[in-house]
Structure formats: structure tokens, C-alpha cells
Coordinates of C-alpha atoms in Angstrom, one line a residue:
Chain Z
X1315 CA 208.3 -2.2 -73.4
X1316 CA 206.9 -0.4 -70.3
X1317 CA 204.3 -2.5 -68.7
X1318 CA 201.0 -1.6 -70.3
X1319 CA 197.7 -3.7 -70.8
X1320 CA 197.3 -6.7 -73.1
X1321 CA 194.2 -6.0 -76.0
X1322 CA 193.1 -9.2 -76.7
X1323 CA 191.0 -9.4 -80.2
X1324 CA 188.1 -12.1 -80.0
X1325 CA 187.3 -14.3 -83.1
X1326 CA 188.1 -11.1 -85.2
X1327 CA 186.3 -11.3 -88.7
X1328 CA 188.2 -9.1 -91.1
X1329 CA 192.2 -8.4 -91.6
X1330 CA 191.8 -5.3 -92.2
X1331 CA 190.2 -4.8 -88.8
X1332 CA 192.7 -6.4 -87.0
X1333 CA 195.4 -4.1 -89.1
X1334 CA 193.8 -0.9 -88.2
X1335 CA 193.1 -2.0 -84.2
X1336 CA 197.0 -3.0 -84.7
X1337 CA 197.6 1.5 -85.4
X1338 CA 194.9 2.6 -83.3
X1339 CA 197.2 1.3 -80.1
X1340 CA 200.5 2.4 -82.1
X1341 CA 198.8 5.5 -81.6
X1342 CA 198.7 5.6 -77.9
X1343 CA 201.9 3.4 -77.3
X1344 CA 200.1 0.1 -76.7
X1345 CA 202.1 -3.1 -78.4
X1346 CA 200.6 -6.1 -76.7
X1347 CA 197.7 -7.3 -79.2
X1348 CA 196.5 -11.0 -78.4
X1349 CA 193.8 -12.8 -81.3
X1350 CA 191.8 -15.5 -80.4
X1351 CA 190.7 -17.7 -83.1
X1352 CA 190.6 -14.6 -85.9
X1353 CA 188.7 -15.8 -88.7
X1354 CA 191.0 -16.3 -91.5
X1355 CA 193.7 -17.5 -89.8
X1356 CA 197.4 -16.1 -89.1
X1357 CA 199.2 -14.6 -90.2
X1358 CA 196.5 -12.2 -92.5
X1359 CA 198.3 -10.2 -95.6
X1360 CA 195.1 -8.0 -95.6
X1361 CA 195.8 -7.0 -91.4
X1362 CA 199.6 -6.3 -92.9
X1363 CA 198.3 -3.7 -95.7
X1364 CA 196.4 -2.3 -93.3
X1365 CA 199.1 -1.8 -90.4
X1366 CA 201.1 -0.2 -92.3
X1367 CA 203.9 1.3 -90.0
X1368 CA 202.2 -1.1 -87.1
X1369 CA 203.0 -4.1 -88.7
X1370 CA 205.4 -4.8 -85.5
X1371 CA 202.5 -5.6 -83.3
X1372 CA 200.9 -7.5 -85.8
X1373 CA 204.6 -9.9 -85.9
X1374 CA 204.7 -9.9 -82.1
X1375 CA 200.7 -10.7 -81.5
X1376 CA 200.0 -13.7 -79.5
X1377 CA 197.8 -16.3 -81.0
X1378 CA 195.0 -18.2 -79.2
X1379 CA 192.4 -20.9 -79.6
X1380 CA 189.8 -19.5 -76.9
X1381 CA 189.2 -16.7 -74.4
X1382 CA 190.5 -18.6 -71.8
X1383 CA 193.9 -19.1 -73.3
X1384 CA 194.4 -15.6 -74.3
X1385 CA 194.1 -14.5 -70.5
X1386 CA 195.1 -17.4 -68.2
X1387 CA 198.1 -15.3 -67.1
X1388 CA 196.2 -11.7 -66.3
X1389 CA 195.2 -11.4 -62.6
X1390 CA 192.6 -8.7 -63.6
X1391 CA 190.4 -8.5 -66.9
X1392 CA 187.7 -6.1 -68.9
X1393 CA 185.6 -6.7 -71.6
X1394 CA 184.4 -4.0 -73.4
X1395 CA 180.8 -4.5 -74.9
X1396 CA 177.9 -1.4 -76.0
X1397 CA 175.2 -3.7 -74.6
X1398 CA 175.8 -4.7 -70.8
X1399 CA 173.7 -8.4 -70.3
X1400 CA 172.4 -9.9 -67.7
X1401 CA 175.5 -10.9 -65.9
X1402 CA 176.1 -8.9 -62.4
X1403 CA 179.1 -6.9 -62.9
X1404 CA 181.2 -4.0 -62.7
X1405 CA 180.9 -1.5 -65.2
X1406 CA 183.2 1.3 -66.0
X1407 CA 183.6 4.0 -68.3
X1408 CA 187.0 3.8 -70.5
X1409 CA 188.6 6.4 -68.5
X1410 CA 187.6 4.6 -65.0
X1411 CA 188.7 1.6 -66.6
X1412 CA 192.2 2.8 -67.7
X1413 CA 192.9 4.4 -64.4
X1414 CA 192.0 1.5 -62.8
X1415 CA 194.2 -0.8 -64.9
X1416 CA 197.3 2.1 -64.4
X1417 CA 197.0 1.4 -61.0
X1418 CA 196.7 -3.0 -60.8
X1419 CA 199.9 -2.6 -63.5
X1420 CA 201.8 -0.2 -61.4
X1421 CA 201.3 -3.0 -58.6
X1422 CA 202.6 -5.8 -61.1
X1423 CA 199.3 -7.1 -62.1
X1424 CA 199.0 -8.3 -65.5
X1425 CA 195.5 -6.9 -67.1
X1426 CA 193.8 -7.7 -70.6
X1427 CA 190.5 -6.1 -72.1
X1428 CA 188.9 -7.9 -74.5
X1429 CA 187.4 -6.7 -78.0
X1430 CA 184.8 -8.9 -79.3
X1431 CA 183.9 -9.7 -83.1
X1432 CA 182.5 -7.0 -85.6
X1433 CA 179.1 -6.8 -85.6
X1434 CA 178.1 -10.0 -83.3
X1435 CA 179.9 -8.2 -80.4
X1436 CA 181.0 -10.4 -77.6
X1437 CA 179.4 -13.6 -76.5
X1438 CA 178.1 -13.7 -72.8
X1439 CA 180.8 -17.0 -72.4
X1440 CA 183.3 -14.6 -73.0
X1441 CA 182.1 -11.7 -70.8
X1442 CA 181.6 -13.8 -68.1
X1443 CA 185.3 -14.2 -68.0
X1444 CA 186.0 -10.9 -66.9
X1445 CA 186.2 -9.2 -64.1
X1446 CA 184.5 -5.9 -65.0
X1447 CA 182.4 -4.3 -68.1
X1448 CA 183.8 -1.5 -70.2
X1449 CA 180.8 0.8 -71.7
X1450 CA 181.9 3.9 -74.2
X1451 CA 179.2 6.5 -73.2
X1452 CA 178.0 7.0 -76.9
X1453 CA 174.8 8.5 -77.8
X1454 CA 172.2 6.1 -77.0
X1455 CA 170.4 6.6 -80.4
X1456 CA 173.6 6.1 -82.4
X1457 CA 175.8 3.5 -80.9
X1458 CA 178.0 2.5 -84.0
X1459 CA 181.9 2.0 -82.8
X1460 CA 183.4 -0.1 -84.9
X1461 CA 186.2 -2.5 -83.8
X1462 CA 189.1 -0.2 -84.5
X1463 CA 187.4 2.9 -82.9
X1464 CA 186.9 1.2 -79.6
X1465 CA 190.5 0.4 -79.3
X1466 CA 191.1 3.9 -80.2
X1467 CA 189.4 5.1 -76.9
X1468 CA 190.3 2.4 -74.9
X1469 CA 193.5 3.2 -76.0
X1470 CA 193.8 7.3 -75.9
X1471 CA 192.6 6.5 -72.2
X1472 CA 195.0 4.6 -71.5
X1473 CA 197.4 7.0 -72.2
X1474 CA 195.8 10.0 -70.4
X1475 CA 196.0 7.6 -67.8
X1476 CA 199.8 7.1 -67.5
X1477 CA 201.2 9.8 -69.7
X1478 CA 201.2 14.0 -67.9
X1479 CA 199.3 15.3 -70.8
X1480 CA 199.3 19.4 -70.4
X1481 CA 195.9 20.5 -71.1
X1482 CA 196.6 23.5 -71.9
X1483 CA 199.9 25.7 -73.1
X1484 CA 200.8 28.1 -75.6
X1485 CA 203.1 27.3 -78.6
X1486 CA 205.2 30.6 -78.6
X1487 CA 207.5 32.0 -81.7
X1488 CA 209.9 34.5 -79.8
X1489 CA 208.8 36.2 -76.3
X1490 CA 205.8 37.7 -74.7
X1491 CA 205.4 41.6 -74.5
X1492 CA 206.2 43.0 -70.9
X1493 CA 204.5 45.3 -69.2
X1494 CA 206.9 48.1 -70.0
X1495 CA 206.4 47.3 -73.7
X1496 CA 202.6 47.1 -74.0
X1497 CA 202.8 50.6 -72.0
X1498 CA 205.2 51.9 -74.8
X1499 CA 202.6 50.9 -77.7
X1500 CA 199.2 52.2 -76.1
X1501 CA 201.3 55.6 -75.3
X1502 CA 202.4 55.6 -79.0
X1503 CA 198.6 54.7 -80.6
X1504 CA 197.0 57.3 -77.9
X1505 CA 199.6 60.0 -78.7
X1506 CA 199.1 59.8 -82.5
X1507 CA 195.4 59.4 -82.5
X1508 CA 195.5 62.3 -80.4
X1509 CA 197.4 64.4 -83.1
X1510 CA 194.6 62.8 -85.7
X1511 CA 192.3 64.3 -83.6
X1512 CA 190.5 61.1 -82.8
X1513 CA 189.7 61.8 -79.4
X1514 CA 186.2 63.6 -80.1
X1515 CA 184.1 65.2 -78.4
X1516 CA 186.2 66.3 -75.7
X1517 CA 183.8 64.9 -72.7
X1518 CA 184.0 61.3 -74.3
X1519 CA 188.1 61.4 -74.6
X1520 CA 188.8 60.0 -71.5
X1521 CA 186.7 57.2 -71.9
X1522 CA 188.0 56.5 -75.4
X1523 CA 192.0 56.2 -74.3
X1524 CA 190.2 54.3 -71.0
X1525 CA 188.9 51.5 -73.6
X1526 CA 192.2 51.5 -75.9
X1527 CA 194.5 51.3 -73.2
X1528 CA 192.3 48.1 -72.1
X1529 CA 192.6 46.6 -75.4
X1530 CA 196.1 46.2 -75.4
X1531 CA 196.3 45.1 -71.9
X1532 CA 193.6 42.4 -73.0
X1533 CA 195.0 41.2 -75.8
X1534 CA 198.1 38.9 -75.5
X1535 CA 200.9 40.2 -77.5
X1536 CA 204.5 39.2 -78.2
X1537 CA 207.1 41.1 -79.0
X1538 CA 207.0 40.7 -82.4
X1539 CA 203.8 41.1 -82.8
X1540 CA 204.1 45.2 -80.5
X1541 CA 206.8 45.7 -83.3
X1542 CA 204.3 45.1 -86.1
X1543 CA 202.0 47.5 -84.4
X1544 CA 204.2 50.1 -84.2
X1545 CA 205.3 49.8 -87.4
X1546 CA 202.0 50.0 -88.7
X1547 CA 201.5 53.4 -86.9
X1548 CA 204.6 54.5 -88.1
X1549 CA 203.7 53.9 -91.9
X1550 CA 200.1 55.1 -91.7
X1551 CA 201.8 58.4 -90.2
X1552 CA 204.4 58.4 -93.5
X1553 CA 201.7 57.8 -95.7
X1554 CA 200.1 60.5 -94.7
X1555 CA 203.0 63.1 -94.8
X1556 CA 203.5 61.9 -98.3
X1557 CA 203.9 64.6 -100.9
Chain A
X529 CA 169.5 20.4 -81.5
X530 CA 171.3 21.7 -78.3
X531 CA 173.6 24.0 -78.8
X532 CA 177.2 22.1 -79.8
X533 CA 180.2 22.8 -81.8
X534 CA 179.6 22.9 -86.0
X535 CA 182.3 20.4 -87.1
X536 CA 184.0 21.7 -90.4
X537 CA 185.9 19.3 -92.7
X538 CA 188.4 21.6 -94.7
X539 CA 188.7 20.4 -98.3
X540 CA 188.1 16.9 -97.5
X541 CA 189.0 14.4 -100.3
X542 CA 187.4 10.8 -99.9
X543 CA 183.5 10.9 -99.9
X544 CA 184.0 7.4 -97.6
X545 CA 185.9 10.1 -94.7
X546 CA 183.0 12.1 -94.9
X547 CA 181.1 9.6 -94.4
X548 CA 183.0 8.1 -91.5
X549 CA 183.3 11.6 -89.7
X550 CA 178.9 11.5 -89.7
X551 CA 179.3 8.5 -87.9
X552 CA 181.6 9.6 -86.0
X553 CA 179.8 12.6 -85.0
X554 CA 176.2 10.8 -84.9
X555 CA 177.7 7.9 -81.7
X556 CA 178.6 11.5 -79.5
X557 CA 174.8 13.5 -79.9
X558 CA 177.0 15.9 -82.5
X559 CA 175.0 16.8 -85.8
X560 CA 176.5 20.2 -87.0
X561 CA 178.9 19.1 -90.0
X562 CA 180.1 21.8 -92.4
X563 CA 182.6 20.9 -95.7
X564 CA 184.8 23.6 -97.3
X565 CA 185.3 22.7 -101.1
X566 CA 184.4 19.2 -100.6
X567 CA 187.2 17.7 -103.6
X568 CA 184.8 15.9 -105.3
X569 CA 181.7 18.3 -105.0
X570 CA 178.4 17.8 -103.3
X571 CA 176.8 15.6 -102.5
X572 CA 178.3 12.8 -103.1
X573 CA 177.1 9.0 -102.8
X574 CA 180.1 7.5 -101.5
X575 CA 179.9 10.0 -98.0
X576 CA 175.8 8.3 -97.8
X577 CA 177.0 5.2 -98.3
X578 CA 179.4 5.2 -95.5
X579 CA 177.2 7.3 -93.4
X580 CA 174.5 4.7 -93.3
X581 CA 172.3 5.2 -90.2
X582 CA 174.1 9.1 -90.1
X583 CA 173.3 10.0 -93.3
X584 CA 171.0 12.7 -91.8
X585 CA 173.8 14.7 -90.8
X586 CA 175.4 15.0 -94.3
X587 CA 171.7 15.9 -95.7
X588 CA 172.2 18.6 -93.2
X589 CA 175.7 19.7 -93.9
X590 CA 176.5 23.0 -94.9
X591 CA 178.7 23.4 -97.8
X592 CA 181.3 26.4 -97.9
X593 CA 183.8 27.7 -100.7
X594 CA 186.2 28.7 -97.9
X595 CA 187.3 28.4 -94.9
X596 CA 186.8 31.9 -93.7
X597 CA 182.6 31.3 -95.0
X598 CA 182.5 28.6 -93.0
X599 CA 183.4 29.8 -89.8
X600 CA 181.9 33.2 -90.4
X601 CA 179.2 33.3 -87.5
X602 CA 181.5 32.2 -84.9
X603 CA 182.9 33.6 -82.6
X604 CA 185.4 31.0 -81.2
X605 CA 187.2 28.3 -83.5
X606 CA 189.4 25.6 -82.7
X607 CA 191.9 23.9 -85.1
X608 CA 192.8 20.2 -84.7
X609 CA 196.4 19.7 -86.0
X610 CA 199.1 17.2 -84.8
X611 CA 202.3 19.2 -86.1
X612 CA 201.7 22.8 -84.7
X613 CA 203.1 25.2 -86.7
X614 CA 205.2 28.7 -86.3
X615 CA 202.5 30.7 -84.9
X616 CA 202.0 32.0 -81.5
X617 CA 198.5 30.5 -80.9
X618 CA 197.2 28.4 -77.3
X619 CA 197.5 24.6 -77.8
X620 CA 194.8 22.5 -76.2
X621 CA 194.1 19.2 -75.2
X622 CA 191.0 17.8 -76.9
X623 CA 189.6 17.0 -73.1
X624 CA 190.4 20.8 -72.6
X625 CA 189.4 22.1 -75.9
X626 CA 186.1 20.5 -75.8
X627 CA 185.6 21.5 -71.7
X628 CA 186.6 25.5 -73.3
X629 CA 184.2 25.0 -75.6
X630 CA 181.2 23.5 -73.1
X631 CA 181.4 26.3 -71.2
X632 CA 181.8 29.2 -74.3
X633 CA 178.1 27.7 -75.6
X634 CA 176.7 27.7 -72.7
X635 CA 177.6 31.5 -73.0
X636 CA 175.9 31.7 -76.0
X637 CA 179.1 31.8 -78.1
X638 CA 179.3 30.2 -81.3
X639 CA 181.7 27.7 -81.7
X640 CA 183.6 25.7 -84.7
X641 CA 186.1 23.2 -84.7
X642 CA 188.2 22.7 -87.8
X643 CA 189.7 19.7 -89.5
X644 CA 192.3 19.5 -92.3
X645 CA 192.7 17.2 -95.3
X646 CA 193.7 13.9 -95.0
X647 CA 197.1 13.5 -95.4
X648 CA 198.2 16.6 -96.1
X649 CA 196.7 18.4 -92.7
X650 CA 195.8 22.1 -92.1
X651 CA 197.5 24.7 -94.2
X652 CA 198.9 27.8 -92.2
X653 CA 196.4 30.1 -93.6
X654 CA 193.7 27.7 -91.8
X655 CA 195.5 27.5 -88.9
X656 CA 195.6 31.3 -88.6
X657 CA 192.1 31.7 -88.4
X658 CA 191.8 30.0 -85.6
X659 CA 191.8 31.1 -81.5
X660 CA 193.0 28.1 -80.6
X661 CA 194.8 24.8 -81.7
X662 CA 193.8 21.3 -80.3
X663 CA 196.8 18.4 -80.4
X664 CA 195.4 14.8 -79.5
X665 CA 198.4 13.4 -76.9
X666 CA 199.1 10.6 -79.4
X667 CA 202.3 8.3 -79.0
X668 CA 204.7 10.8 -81.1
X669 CA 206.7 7.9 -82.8
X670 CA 204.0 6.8 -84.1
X671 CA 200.8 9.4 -84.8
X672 CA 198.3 8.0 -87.4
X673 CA 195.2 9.3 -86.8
X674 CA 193.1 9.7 -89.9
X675 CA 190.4 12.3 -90.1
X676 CA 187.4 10.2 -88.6
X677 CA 189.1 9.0 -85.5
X678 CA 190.4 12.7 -85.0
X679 CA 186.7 13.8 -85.1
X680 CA 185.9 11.0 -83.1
X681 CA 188.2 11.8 -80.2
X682 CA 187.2 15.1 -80.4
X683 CA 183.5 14.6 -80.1
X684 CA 184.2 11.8 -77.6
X685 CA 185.7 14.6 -75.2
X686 CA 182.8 16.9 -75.9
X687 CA 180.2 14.1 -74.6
X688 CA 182.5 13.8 -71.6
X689 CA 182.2 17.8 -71.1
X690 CA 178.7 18.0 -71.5
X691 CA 176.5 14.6 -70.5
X692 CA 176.9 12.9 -67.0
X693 CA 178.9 9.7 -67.5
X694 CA 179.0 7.9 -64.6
X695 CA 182.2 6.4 -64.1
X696 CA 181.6 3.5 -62.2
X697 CA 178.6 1.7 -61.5
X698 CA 177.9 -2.5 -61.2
X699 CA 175.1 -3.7 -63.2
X700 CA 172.4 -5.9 -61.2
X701 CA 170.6 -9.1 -61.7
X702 CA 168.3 -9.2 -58.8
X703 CA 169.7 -7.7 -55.2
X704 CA 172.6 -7.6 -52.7
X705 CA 172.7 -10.3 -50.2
X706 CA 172.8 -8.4 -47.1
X707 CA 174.5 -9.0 -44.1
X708 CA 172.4 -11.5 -42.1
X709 CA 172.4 -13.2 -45.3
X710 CA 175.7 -13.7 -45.4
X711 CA 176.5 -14.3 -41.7
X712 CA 174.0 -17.4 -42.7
X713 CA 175.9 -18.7 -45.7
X714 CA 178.9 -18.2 -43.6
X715 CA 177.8 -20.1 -40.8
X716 CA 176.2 -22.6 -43.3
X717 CA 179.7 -23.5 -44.5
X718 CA 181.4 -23.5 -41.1
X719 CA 179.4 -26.2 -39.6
X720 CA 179.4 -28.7 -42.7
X721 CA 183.3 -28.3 -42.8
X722 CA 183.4 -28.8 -39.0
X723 CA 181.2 -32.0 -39.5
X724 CA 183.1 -32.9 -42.3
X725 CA 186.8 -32.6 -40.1
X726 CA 188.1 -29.8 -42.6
X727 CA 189.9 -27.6 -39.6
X728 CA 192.5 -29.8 -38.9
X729 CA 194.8 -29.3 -36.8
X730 CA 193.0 -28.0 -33.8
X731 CA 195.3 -25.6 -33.3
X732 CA 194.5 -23.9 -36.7
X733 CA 191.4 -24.0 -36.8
X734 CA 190.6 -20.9 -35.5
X735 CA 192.3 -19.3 -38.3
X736 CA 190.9 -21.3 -40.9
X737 CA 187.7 -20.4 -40.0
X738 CA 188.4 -16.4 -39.7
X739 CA 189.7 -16.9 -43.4
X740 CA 186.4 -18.4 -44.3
X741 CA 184.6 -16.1 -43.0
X742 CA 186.9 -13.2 -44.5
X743 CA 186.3 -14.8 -47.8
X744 CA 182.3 -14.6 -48.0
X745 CA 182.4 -11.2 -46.8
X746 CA 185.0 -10.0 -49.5
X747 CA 183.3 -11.5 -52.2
X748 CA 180.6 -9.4 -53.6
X749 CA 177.4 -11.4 -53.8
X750 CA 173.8 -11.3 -55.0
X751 CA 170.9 -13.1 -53.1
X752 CA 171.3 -15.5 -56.1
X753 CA 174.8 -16.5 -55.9
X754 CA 174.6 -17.1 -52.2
X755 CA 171.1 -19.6 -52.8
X756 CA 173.5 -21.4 -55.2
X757 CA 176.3 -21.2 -52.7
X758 CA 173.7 -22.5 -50.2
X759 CA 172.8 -25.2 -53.0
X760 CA 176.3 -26.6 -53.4
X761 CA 177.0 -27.5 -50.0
X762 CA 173.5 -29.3 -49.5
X763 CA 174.0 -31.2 -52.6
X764 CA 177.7 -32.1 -51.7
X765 CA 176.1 -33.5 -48.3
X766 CA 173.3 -35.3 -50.3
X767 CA 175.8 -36.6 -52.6
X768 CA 177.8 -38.2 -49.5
X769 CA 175.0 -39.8 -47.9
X770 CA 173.7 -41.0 -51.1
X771 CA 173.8 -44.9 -50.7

């Protein structure tokens, strides 16, 4: 397991909570879940059902009587809670906060974020344990993460944070058109709309093959797809000289 | 409303998931749901009942026989899909997709962003209508996301695009001791631990006290903390010369 963060669920109330925080970190590669005091004890059939293909974090998750068990071995600690209390502390968005923690781990700290209860949310005891605050900037007037969905974004930081996601690339079938090829197809359309007599009137011509020939240079166009539109020139010209 | 994304659930099948994508929506300022063939019609009570304090968004929704309908006054549409398919078409990240999309409202452009069935995902002929596919960089032995926590993601990253979120910032009780404030507390401790024959042996004393003094002006404190730092010390010498 590559080093990564501990989540550490606090006096979690439902199973089925704790079962769908357990695929929410699947999801983004995290497999060290830590429950202090969960409600109906351990192990919980309902967190099992739940899991489903997750169920290895559930066997592997480290069960503690308090807070203060659950992180006595981290050096570094964040609690994330929607309403920051009157405690001075740091407070960081989730992707500040999973940077952060990417770089204490890559310098062998161990670091934990704590996820309070559904609905009561943390208890200022427990936040006072931590070093820093972690706030998800939701919409003031509709603050309604659940448990699961805050380990979601905690956790897809987390992996932005260590993973090279691409931001942007194209999923190709077969090659892009070259330049020699897109010249090809705009000489083919402009020669047989010519012969159609489509460049009309005569002072508005070159202005007309102007704007084609831009279109094909604009659009992005694979091979396969030049084919297709020479092909359909090709038919729309047999159709045509069909008895 | 400011101008945002419409969010299009294609032939979504639980009224609960419909439900849960409001809320979704509602905790990132996002309000513009649309449903194509919803599978058990429209409305439906079990969507309101998960909605609860978003239920305002499905009252708004706009309901759509097909996916072409619902995207019909836009003029750029993403598709969220975690297998992507045999057609030539730019993948996206969601930060990406959603930073794409910021800047193509602010244009004026229309935008959509679509989202398959559970389970069974986006069909081809879905996918094909769209300019642009968005893959969330989940952990790929293990990709679970179910159709609220893709929306959530999603509208996540378009919060981050288009509100300030201020990464880091420490949240105050009261003010900053400054630093004559804590040259005070500093020397405050010095002189008790000199009376009380703490820098022992002579000859380390000099570094003990450069330590101390390293310590206090590491530490980030309040006015507060260094009154009750101040506090401590005259209590500890109260408590010694208590008879």
C-alpha cells in the first residue's frame, strides 16, 4: 500500500454509512479507514452489504475507543467539519488540504482527517485535536454533504493530489487527417460544387471557396472520417448521373 | 439564476437518484436539472422525498422524451462516462470540463452536461451527441461512482471554476499576539526558569534559552493563549510559594 492518509470515521451512526465511505476511498485508491466507537459496534453486516467490492477496507479498518486513540501515531491531523467554531485554527479547502498532506506523507509523516457523526457533525473535543480545519466550499444556502460524499471529495483530492491526471486529451479511433489530406478533400468539394454551379454570383465566389476551405481546416478530422466525406461526394455525384 | 450548466439525467431509473443528484446540485449553487424519459414517469414522490430541502430544483426540472430534445438549445454538451467508447471525441477532466465550460457561459454559449443510467451508463448514440466527454480520474481497479456522486463531482469542479474559494485561511478568536508581546512572554519564561535553576549546566545554557525562545516564536499564538501562557507560570510560582 503506497503511503496515503488515514480516514478516521468518528462515532459513525449507520452501517450503511460506513460501507459506502468504505467505496467512496476505493474509488480514489485510499484503504486506510480507522472507526472510533461506531454506533453498532464491529464488525456491521449492514457496512458489508453496502461495501460491496470494498469490503477489504472494511476487514482491514482499525477499531478505536476515542479520538485520541485513533490518531496517537499521526504527526499531522485534519478534521473536516461545514461549520468552523470558535477554536483558532487553520482552515483549508480539500484541495489545499490534500496537497498539503501529499507533501507531510512524501516526508514520512503519518496524517489522518477525521469524519465526524451524520448529522451531529463533529464535537469541538474532537476538533480541537487537530491540527487544521477542512471546509468543502458548498453553497452557503445548501450545505447538505452527507458522510459518504465528503469522503468522496476529500478523497478525489487526494488523488489529483498524487496521481498526473491529464486534463485534457483526445480518445482517437485511427489517425488524424494531415495537411495534405484535408487539402485533397476541400479541392474535391470546391471542384464539384463548382461543376454544380454552386459558386453563384460570380463576385461572391471567392468568398464562398474562402469560407469552405476554412471549414475543413477548422474542423478536426481523421482519416476515416476525410474518407467518409469523399465518399459522400462521390455518391451524391452517382446519384445524380443515375439513369 | 446565473448563467450555469443544465444538468441532464438520461433515462434515469430510481426516483431516490433523482433525488440525490438535486442535492447534489443544490450544495454547488447548480439548479438547472433536465430528465430524459425519467423510467418511472414524472413526477415522482420518491425524487421529493430524497430531495428534501432541493426539492425546488425537481419542481423546476425539465422533462424531455429524448436526448437530442433535451440538449436542443445548446450549443456545447459534455458527456460524463467512465468507459469511453470507440469514437474520436476530446476527453476531459471534470476540473477541466467544468473550467471549458466557465469560460463558454461566460460567452454566452449554452451549455449541457449529460449523465447516463445507473448501471448501465451512456449508450453510444448519447455519447455521439456530445462535443466532449468528461472521465472522473477514479482509482481504475476499482470505479464505483453512482450517478449522484458523479454529479456531485462534477458540480464540485464547477464551484471551483466559477466562485473564489480561498484555499487557505486560519480562523480567529480574538487577535495575533504581536511581537513585543511575545518578546514579553518570552522573557517572562526566561527569568522564572533562571530563578528556578532550569539552564543547567552553565555551559548550555545559552542554548537552552535560544531554543526557548525559538519555541514561542514558532508557535503561532493569539493574545489569548499567550495571557494563559503568562497565567501558567504565575500560578506555578504561586503554587511554590504557597505555604
Amino acid at each position: 500500500m503506497r503511503p496515503q492518509p488515514a480516514f478516521v470515521l468518528i462515532r459513525p451512526q449507520m452501517g450503511e454509512n460506513i460501507g459506502a465511505a468504505a467505496r467512496a476511498m476505493a474509488n480514489f485508491g485510499l484503504e486506510r479507514m480507522r472507526l472510533v466507537a461506531p454506533r453498532d459496534g464491529w464488525p456491521n453486516p449492514a457496512a458489508v452489504a453496502m461495501a460491496s467490492g470494498a469490503g477489504r477496507l472494511l476487514d482491514a479498518a482499525q477499531v478505536f475507543d476515542d479520538t485520541a486513540g485513533s490518531i496517537a501515531d499521526c504527526e499531522y491531523v485534519y478534521a473536516t467539519t461545514a461549520r468552523p467554531r470558535e477554536l483558532t485554527k487553520p482552515v483549508l479547502s480539500p484541495q489545499a488540504a490534500m496537497q498539503d498532506a501529499a507533501r507531510r506523507i512524501a516526508q514520512g509523516q503519518r496524517v489522518a482527517v477525521l469524519f465526524g457523526p451524520e448529522r451531529a457533525g463533529m464535537e469541538n473535543d474532537d476538533i480541537s485535536r487537530a491540527n487544521a480545519i477542512i471546509t468543502v466550499p458548498v453553497n452557503p444556502d445548501f450545505p447538505s454533504l452527507n458522510l459518504a460524499q465528503c469522503v468522496l471529495l476529500t478523497g478525489y483530492e487526494w488523488r489529483l493530489a498524487t496521481e498526473e491526471v491529464i486534463p485534457e486529451r483526445t480518445q482517437m479511433q485511427g489517425d488524424w487527417a494531415n495537411q495534405s489530406e484535408i487539402e485533397a478533400l476541400s479541392q474535391h468539394y470546391e471542384d464539384r460544387m463548382e461543376d454544380a454551379g454552386f459558386f453563384f454570383p460570380d463576385h461572391k465566389a471567392a468568398s464562398m471557396k474562402l469560407n469552405l476551405r476554412n471549414l475543413w481546416s477548422r474542423m478536426p478530422l481523421t482519416r476515416a472520417d476525410v474518407q467518409m466525406l469523399h465518399g459522400i461526394m462521390r455518391q451524391m455525384v452517382r446519384w445524380k448521373d443515375r439513369p
